[in-house]
Coordinates of N, CA, C and O in Angstrom, one line a residue:
X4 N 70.2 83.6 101.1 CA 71.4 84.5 101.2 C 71.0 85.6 102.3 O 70.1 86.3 102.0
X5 N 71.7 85.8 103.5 CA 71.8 87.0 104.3 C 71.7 88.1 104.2 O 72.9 88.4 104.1
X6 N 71.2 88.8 104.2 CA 71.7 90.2 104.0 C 73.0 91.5 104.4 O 72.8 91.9 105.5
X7 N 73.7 91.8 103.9 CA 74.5 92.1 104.4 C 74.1 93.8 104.5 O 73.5 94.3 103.6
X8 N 74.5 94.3 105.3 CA 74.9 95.7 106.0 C 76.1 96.6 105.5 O 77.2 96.1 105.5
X9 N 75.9 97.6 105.2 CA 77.2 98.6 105.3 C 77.0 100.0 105.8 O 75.9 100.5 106.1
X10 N 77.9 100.4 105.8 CA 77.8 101.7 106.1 C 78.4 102.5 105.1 O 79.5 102.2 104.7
X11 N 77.6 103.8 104.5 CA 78.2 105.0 104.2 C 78.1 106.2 104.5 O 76.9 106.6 104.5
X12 N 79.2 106.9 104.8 CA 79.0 107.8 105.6 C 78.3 108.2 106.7 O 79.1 108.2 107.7
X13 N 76.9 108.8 107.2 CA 76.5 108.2 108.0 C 74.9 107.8 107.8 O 73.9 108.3 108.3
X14 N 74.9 106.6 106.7 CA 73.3 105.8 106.5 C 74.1 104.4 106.2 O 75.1 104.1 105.5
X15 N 73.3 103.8 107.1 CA 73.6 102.5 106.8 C 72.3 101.5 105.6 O 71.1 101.7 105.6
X16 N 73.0 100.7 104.7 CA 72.5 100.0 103.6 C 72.4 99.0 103.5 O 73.4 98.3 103.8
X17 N 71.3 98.2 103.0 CA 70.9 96.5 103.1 C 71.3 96.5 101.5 O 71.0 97.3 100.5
X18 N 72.2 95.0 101.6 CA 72.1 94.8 100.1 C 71.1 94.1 99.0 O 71.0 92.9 99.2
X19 N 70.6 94.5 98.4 CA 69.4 94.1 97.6 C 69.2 93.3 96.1 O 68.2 92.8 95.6
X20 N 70.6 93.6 95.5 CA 71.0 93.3 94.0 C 72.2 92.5 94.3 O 73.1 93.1 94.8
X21 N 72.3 91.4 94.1 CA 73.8 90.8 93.7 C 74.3 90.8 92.3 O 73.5 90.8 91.4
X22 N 75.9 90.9 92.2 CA 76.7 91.1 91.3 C 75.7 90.3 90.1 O 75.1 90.6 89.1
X23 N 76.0 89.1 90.7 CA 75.0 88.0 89.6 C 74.3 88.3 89.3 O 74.4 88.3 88.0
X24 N 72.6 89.1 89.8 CA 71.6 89.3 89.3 C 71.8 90.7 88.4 O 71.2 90.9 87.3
X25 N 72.8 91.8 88.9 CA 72.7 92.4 87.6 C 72.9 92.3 86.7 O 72.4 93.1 85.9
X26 N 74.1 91.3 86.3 CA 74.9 90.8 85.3 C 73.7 89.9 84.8 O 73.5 90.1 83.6
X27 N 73.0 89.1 85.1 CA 72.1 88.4 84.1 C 70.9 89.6 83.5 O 70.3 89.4 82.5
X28 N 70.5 91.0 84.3 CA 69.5 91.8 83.8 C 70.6 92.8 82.8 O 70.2 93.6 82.0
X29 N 71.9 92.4 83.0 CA 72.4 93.8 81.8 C 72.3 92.9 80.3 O 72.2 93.4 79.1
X30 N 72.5 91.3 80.6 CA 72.7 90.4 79.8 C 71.4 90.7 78.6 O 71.4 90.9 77.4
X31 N 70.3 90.6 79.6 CA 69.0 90.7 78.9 C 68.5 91.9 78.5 O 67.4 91.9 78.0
X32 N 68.9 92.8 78.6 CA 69.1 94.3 78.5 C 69.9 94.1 77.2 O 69.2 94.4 76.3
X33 N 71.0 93.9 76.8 CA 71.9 93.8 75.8 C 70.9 92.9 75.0 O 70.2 93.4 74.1
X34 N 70.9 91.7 75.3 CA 69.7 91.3 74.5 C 68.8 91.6 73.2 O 68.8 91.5 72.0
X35 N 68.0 92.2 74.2 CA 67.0 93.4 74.0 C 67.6 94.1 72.6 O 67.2 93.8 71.4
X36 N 69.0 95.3 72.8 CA 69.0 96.0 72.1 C 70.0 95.6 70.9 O 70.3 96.2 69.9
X37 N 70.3 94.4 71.1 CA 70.6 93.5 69.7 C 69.9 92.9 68.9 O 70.3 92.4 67.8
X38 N 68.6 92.9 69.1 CA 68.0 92.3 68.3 C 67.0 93.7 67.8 O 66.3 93.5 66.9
X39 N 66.9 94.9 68.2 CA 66.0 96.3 67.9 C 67.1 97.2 67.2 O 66.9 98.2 66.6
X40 N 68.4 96.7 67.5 CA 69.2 98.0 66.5 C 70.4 97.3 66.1 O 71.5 97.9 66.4
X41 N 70.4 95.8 65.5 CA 71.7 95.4 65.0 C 71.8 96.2 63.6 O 72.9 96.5 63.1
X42 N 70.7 96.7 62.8 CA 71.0 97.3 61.5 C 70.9 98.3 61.5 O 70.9 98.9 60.4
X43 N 70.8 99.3 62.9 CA 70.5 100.6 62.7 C 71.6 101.8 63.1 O 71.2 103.0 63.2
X44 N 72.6 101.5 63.2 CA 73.9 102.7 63.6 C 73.7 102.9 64.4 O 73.3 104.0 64.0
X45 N 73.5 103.0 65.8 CA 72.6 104.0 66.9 C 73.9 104.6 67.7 O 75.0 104.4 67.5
X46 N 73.4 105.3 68.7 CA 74.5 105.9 68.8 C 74.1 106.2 70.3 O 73.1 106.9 70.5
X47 N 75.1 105.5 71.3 CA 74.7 105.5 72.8 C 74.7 107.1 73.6 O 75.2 108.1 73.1
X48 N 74.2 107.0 74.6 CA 74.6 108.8 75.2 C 74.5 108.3 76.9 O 73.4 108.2 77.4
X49 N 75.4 108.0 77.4 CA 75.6 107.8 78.6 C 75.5 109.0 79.4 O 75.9 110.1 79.0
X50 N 74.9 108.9 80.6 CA 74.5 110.0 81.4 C 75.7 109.7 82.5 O 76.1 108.6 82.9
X51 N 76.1 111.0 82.7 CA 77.2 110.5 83.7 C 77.0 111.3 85.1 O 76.4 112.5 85.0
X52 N 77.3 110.9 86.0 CA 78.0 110.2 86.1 C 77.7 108.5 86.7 O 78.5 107.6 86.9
X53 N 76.4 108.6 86.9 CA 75.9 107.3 87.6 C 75.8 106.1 86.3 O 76.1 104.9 86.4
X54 N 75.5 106.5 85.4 CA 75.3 105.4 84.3 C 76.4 104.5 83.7 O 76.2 103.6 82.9
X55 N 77.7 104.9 84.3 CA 79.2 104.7 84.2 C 79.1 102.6 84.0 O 78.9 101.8 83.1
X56 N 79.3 102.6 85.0 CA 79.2 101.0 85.2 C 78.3 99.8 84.4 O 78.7 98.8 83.9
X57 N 76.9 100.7 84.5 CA 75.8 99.9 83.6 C 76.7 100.2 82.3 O 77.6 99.4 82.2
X58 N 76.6 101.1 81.5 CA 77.1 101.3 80.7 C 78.2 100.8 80.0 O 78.2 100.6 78.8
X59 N 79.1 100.4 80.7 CA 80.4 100.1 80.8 C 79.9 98.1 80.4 O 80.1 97.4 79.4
X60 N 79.3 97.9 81.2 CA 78.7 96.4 81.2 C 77.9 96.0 79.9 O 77.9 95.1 79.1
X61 N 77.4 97.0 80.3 CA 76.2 96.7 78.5 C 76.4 96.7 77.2 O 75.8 96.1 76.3
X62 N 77.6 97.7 77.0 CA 78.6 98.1 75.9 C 79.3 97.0 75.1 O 79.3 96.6 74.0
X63 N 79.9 96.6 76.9 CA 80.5 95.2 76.3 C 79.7 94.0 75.6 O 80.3 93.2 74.9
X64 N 78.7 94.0 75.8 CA 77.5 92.9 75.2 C 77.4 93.1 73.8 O 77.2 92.2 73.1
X65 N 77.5 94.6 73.2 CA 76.4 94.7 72.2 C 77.5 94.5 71.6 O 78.7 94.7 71.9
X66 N 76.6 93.7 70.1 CA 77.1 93.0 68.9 C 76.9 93.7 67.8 O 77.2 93.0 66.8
X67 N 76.7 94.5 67.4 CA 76.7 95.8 66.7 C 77.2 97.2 66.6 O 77.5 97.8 67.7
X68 N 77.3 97.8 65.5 CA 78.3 98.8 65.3 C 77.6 99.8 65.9 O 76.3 99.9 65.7
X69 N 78.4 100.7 66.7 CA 77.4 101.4 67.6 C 78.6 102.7 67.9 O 79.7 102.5 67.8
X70 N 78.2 103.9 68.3 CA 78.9 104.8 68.1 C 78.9 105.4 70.1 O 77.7 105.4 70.2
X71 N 79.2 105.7 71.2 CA 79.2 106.2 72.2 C 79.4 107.3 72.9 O 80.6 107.8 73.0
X72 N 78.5 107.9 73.5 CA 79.0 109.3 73.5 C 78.3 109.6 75.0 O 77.2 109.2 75.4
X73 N 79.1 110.4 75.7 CA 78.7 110.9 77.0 C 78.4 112.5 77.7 O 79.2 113.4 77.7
X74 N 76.9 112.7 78.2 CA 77.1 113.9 78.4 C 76.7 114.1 80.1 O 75.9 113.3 80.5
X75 N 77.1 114.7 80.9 CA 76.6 115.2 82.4 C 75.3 116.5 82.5 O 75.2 117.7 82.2
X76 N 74.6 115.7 83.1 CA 73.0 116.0 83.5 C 73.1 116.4 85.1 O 73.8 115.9 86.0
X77 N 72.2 117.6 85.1 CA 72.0 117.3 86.5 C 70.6 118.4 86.7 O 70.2 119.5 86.3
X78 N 69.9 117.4 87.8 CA 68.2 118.3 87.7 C 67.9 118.9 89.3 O 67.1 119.7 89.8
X79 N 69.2 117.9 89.9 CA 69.4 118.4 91.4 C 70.0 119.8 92.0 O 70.8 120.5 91.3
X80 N 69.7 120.1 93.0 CA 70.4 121.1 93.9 C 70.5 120.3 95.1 O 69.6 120.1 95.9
X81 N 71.6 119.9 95.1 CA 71.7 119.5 96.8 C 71.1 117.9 97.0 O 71.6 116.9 96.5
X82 N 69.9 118.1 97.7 CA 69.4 116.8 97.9 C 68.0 117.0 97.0 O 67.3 116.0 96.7
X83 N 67.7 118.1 96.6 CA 66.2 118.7 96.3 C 66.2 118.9 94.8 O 66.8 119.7 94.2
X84 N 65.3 117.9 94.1 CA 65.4 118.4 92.2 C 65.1 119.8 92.6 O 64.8 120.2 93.7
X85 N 65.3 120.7 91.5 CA 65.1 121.7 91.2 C 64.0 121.6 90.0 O 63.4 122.6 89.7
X86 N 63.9 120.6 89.4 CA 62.7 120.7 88.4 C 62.9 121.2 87.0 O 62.1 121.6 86.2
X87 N 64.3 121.2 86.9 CA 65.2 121.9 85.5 C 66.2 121.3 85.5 O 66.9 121.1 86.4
X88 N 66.4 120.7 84.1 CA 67.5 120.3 83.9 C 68.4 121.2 83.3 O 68.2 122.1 82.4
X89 N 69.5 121.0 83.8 CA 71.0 121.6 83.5 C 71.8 121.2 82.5 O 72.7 121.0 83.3
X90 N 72.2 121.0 81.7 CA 73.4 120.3 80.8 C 74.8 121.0 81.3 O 75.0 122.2 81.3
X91 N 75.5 120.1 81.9 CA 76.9 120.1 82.9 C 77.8 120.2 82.1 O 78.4 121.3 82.0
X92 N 78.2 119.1 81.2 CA 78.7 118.5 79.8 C 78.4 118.0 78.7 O 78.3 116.8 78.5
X93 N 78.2 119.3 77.4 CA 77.4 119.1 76.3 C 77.5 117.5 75.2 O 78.2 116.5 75.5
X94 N 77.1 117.6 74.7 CA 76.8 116.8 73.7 C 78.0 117.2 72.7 O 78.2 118.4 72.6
X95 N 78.7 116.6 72.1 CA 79.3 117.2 70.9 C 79.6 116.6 69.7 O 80.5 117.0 68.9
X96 N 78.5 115.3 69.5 CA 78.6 114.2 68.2 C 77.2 114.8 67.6 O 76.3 115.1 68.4
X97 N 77.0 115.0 66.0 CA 76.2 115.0 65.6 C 75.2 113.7 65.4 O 75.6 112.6 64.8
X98 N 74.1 113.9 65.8 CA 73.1 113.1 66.1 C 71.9 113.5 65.0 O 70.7 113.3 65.3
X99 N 72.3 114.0 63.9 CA 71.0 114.0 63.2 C 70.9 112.9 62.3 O 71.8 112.6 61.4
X100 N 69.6 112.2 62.5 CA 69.2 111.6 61.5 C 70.0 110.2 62.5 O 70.6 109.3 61.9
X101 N 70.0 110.2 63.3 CA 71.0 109.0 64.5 C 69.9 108.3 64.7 O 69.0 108.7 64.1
X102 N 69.6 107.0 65.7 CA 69.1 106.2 66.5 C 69.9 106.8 68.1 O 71.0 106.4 68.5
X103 N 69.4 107.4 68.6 CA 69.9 107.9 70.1 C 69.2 106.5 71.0 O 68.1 106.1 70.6
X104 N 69.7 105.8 72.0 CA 69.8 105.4 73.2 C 70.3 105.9 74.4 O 71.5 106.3 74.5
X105 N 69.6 106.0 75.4 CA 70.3 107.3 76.3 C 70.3 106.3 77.2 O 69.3 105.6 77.3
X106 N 71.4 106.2 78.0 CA 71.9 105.2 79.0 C 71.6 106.1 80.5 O 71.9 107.3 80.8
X107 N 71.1 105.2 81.0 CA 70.7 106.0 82.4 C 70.7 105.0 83.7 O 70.1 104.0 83.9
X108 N 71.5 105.6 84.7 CA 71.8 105.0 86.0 C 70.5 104.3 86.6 O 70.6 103.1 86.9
X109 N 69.3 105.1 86.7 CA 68.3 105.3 87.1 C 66.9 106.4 87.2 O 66.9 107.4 87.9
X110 N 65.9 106.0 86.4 CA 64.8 106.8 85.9 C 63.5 106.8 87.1 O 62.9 105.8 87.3
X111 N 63.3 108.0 88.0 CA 62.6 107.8 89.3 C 61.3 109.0 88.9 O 60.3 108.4 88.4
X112 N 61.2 110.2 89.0 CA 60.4 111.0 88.4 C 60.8 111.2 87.2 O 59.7 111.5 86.8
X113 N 61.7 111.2 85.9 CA 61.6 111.3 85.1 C 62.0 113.0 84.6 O 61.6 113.5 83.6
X114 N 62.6 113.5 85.5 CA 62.8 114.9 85.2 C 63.6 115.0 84.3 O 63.4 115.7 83.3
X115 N 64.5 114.4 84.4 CA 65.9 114.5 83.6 C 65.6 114.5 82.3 O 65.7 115.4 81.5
X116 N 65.0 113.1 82.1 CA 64.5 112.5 80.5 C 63.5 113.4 79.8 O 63.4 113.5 78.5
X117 N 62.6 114.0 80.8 CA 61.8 114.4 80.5 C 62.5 115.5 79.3 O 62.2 115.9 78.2
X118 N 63.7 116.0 80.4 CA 64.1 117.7 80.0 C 65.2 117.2 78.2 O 65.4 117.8 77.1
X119 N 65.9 115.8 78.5 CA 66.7 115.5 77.5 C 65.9 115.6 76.3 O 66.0 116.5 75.5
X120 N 65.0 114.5 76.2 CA 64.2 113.7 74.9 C 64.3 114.6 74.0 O 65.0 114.6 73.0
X121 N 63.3 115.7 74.5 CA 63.1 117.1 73.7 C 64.2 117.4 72.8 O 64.2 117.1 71.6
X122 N 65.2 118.0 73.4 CA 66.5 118.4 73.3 C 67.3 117.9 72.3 O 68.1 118.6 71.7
X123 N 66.9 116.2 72.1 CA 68.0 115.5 71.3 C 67.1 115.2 70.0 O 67.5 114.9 68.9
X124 N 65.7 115.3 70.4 CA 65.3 115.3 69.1 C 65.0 116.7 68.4 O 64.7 116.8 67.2
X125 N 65.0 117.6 69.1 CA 65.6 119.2 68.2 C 66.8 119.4 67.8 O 67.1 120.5 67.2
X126 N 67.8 118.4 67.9 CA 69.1 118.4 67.1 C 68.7 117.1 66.1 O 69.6 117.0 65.4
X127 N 68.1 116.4 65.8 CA 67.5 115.5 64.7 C 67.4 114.4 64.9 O 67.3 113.8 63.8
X128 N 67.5 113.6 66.2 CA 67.6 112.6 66.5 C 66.5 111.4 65.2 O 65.3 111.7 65.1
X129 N 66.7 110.8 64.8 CA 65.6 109.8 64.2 C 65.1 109.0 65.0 O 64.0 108.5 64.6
X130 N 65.4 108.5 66.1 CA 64.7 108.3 67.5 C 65.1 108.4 68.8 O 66.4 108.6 68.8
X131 N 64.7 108.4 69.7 CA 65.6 108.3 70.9 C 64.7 107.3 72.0 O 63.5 107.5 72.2
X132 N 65.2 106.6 72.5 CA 64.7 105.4 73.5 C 65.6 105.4 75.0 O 66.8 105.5 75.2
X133 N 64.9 105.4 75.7 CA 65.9 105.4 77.2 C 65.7 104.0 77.9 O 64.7 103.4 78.2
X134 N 67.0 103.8 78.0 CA 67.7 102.2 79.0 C 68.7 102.8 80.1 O 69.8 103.3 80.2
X135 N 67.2 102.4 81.0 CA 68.1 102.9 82.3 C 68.2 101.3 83.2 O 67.5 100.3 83.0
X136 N 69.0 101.5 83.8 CA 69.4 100.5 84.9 C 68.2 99.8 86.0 O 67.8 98.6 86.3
X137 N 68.0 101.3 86.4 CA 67.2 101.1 87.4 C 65.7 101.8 87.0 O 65.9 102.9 86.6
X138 N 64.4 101.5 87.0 CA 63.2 102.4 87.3 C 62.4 102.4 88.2 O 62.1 101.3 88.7
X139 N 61.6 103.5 88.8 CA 61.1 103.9 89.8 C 59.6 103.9 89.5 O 59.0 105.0 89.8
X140 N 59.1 102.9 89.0 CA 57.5 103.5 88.1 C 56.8 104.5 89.5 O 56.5 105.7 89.4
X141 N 56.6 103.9 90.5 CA 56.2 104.4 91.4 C 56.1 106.0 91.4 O 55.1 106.5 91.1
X142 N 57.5 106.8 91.7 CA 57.7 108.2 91.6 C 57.6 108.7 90.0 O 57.8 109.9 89.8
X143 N 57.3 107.9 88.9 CA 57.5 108.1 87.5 C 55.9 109.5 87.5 O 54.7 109.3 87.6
X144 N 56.8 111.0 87.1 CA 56.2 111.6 86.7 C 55.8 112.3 85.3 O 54.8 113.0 85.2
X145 N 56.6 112.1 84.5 CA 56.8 112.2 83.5 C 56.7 110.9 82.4 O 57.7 110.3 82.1
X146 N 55.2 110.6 81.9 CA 55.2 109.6 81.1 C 56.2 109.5 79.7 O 57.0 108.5 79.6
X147 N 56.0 110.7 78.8 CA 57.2 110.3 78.2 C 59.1 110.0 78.2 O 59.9 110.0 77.2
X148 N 59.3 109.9 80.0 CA 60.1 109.7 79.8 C 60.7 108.4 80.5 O 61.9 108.2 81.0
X149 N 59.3 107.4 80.6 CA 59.6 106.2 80.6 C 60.6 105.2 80.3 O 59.8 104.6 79.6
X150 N 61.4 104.7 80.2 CA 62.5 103.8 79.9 C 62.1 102.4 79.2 O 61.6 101.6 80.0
X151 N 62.2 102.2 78.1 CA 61.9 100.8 76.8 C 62.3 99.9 77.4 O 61.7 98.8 77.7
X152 N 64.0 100.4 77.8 CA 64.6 98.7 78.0 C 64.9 99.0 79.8 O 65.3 100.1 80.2
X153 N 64.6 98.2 80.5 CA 65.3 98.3 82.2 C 65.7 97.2 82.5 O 64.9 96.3 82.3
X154 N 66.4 97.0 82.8 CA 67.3 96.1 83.8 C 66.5 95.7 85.1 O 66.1 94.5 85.0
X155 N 66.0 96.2 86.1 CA 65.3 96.1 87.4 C 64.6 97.5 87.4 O 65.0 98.7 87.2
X156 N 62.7 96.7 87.8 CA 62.0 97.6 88.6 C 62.1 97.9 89.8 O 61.7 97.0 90.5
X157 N 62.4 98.8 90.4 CA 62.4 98.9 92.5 C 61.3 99.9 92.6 O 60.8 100.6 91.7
X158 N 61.1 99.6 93.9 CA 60.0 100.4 94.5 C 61.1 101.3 94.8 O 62.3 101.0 94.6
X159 N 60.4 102.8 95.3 CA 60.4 104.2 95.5 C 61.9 104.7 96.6 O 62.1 105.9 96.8
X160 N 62.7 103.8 97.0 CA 63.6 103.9 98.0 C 64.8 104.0 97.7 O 65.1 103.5 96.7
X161 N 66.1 104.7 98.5 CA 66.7 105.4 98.3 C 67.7 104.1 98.1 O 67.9 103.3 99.0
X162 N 68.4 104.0 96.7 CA 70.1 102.7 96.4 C 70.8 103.5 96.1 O 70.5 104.7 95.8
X163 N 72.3 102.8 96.4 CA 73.5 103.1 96.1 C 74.2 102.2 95.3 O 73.4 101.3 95.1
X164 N 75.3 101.9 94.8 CA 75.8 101.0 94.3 C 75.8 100.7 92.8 O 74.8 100.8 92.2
X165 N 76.9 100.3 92.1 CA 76.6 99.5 90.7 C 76.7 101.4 89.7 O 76.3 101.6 88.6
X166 N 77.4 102.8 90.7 CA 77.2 103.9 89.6 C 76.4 104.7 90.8 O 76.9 105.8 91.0
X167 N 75.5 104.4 91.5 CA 74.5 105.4 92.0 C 75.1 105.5 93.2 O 75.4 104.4 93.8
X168 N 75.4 106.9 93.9 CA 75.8 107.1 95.1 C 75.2 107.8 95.9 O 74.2 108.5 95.6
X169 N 75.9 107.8 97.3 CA 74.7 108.6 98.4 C 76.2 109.8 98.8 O 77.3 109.5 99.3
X170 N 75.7 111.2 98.2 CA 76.8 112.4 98.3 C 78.5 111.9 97.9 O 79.6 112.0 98.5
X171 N 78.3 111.5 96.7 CA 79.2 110.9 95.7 C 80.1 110.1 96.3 O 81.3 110.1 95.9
X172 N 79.5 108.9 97.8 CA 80.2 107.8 97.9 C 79.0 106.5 97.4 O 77.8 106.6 97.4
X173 N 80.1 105.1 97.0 CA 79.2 104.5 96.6 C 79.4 104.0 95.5 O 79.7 102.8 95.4
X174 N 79.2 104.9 94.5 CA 79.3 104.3 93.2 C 80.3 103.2 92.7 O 80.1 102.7 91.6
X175 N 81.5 102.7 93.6 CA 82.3 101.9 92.9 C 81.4 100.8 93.9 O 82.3 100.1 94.3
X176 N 80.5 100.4 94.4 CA 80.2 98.9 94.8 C 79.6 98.3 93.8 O 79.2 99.0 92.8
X177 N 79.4 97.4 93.9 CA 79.6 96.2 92.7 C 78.1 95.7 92.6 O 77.8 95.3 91.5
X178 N 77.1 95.8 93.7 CA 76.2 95.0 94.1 C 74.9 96.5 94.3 O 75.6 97.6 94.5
X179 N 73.9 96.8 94.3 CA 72.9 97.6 95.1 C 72.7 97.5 96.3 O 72.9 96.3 96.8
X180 N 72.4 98.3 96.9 CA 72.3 98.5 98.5 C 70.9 99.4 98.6 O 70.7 100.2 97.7
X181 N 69.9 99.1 99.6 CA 68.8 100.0 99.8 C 69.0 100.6 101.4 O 69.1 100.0 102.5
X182 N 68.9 101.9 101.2 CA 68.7 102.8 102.4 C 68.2 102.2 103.6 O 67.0 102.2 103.4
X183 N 68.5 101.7 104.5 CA 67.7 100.8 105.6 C 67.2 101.8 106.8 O 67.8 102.6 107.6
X184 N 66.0 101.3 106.6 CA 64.7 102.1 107.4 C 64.7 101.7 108.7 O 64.5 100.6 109.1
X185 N 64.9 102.8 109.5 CA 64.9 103.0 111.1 C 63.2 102.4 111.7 O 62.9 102.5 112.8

């Protein structure tokens, strides 16, 4: 298969993920969390706004009673983490004594997770596990906030697509795209 080209804004993008291949990795991702929490009530926490689509996909899979809840994270300023996470849009389902799943677009250093985990299990979480879409082991700085279940490993480079955007264009393509190197 070719690779195809786009443009956004002004970076142009090689496509790297087809529709198909993430739809067979959310498949096995669903999988995964059907057979680890069909008896356990758990209760999703979608990170938004990138985790929209995965989420939306994987939702549909699971075969058990499961409760969904979304909050907005953000550890950026600009293009630069800031190394702190922010809570944008709180949490407002009680989670004690829950099974937490935290749905994540993409886990690269680990800042975010790092700053969440904490957080949700000082409100009483009975566990919390993160399934993100995408992982970055490469830039992963924060061990505990490694991701259980993933969908696809990438090396260290800048995607768009499938939720994740470049200066909030992007997110509605269907497919991943990788930043293409001059």
């Amino acid at each position: 298969m070719a690779k195809t080209e786009i443009q956004v804004l002004d970076k142009t993008f090689i496509s790297a993920l087809s529709a198909a291949e993430i739809n067979a990795a959310v498949e096995k991702v669903s999988d995964q969390l059907s057979r680890d929490y069909a008896d356990k009530n758990p209760i999703f926490l979608m990170i938004l706004n990138g985790a929209f689509m995965f989420a939306s996909d994987l939702l549909k899979r699971t075969t058990f009673p499961a409760q969904i809840a979304s909050i907005k994270l953000s550890s950026y300023e600009g293009m630069l983490t800031s190394g702190k996470v922010r809570e944008v849009i709180g949490l407002t389902e009680d989670i004690s004594n829950r099974h937490v799943i935290i749905l994540e677009d993409i886990v690269d250093t680990g800042t975010t997770m790092h700053g969440l985990i904490p957080e949700l299990k000082h409100k009483g979480a009975a566990s919390v596990e993160v399934c993100a879409f995408l992982h970055k082991p490469e830039a992963l700085i924060f061990e505990d906030a490694r991701p259980k279940y993933i969908g696809f490993e990438i090396h260290n480079l800048f995607v768009i697509g499938y939720g994740l955007d470049y200066n909030g264009y992007g997110r509605n393509l269907p497919e991943i795209y990788i930043l293409k190197q001059d």
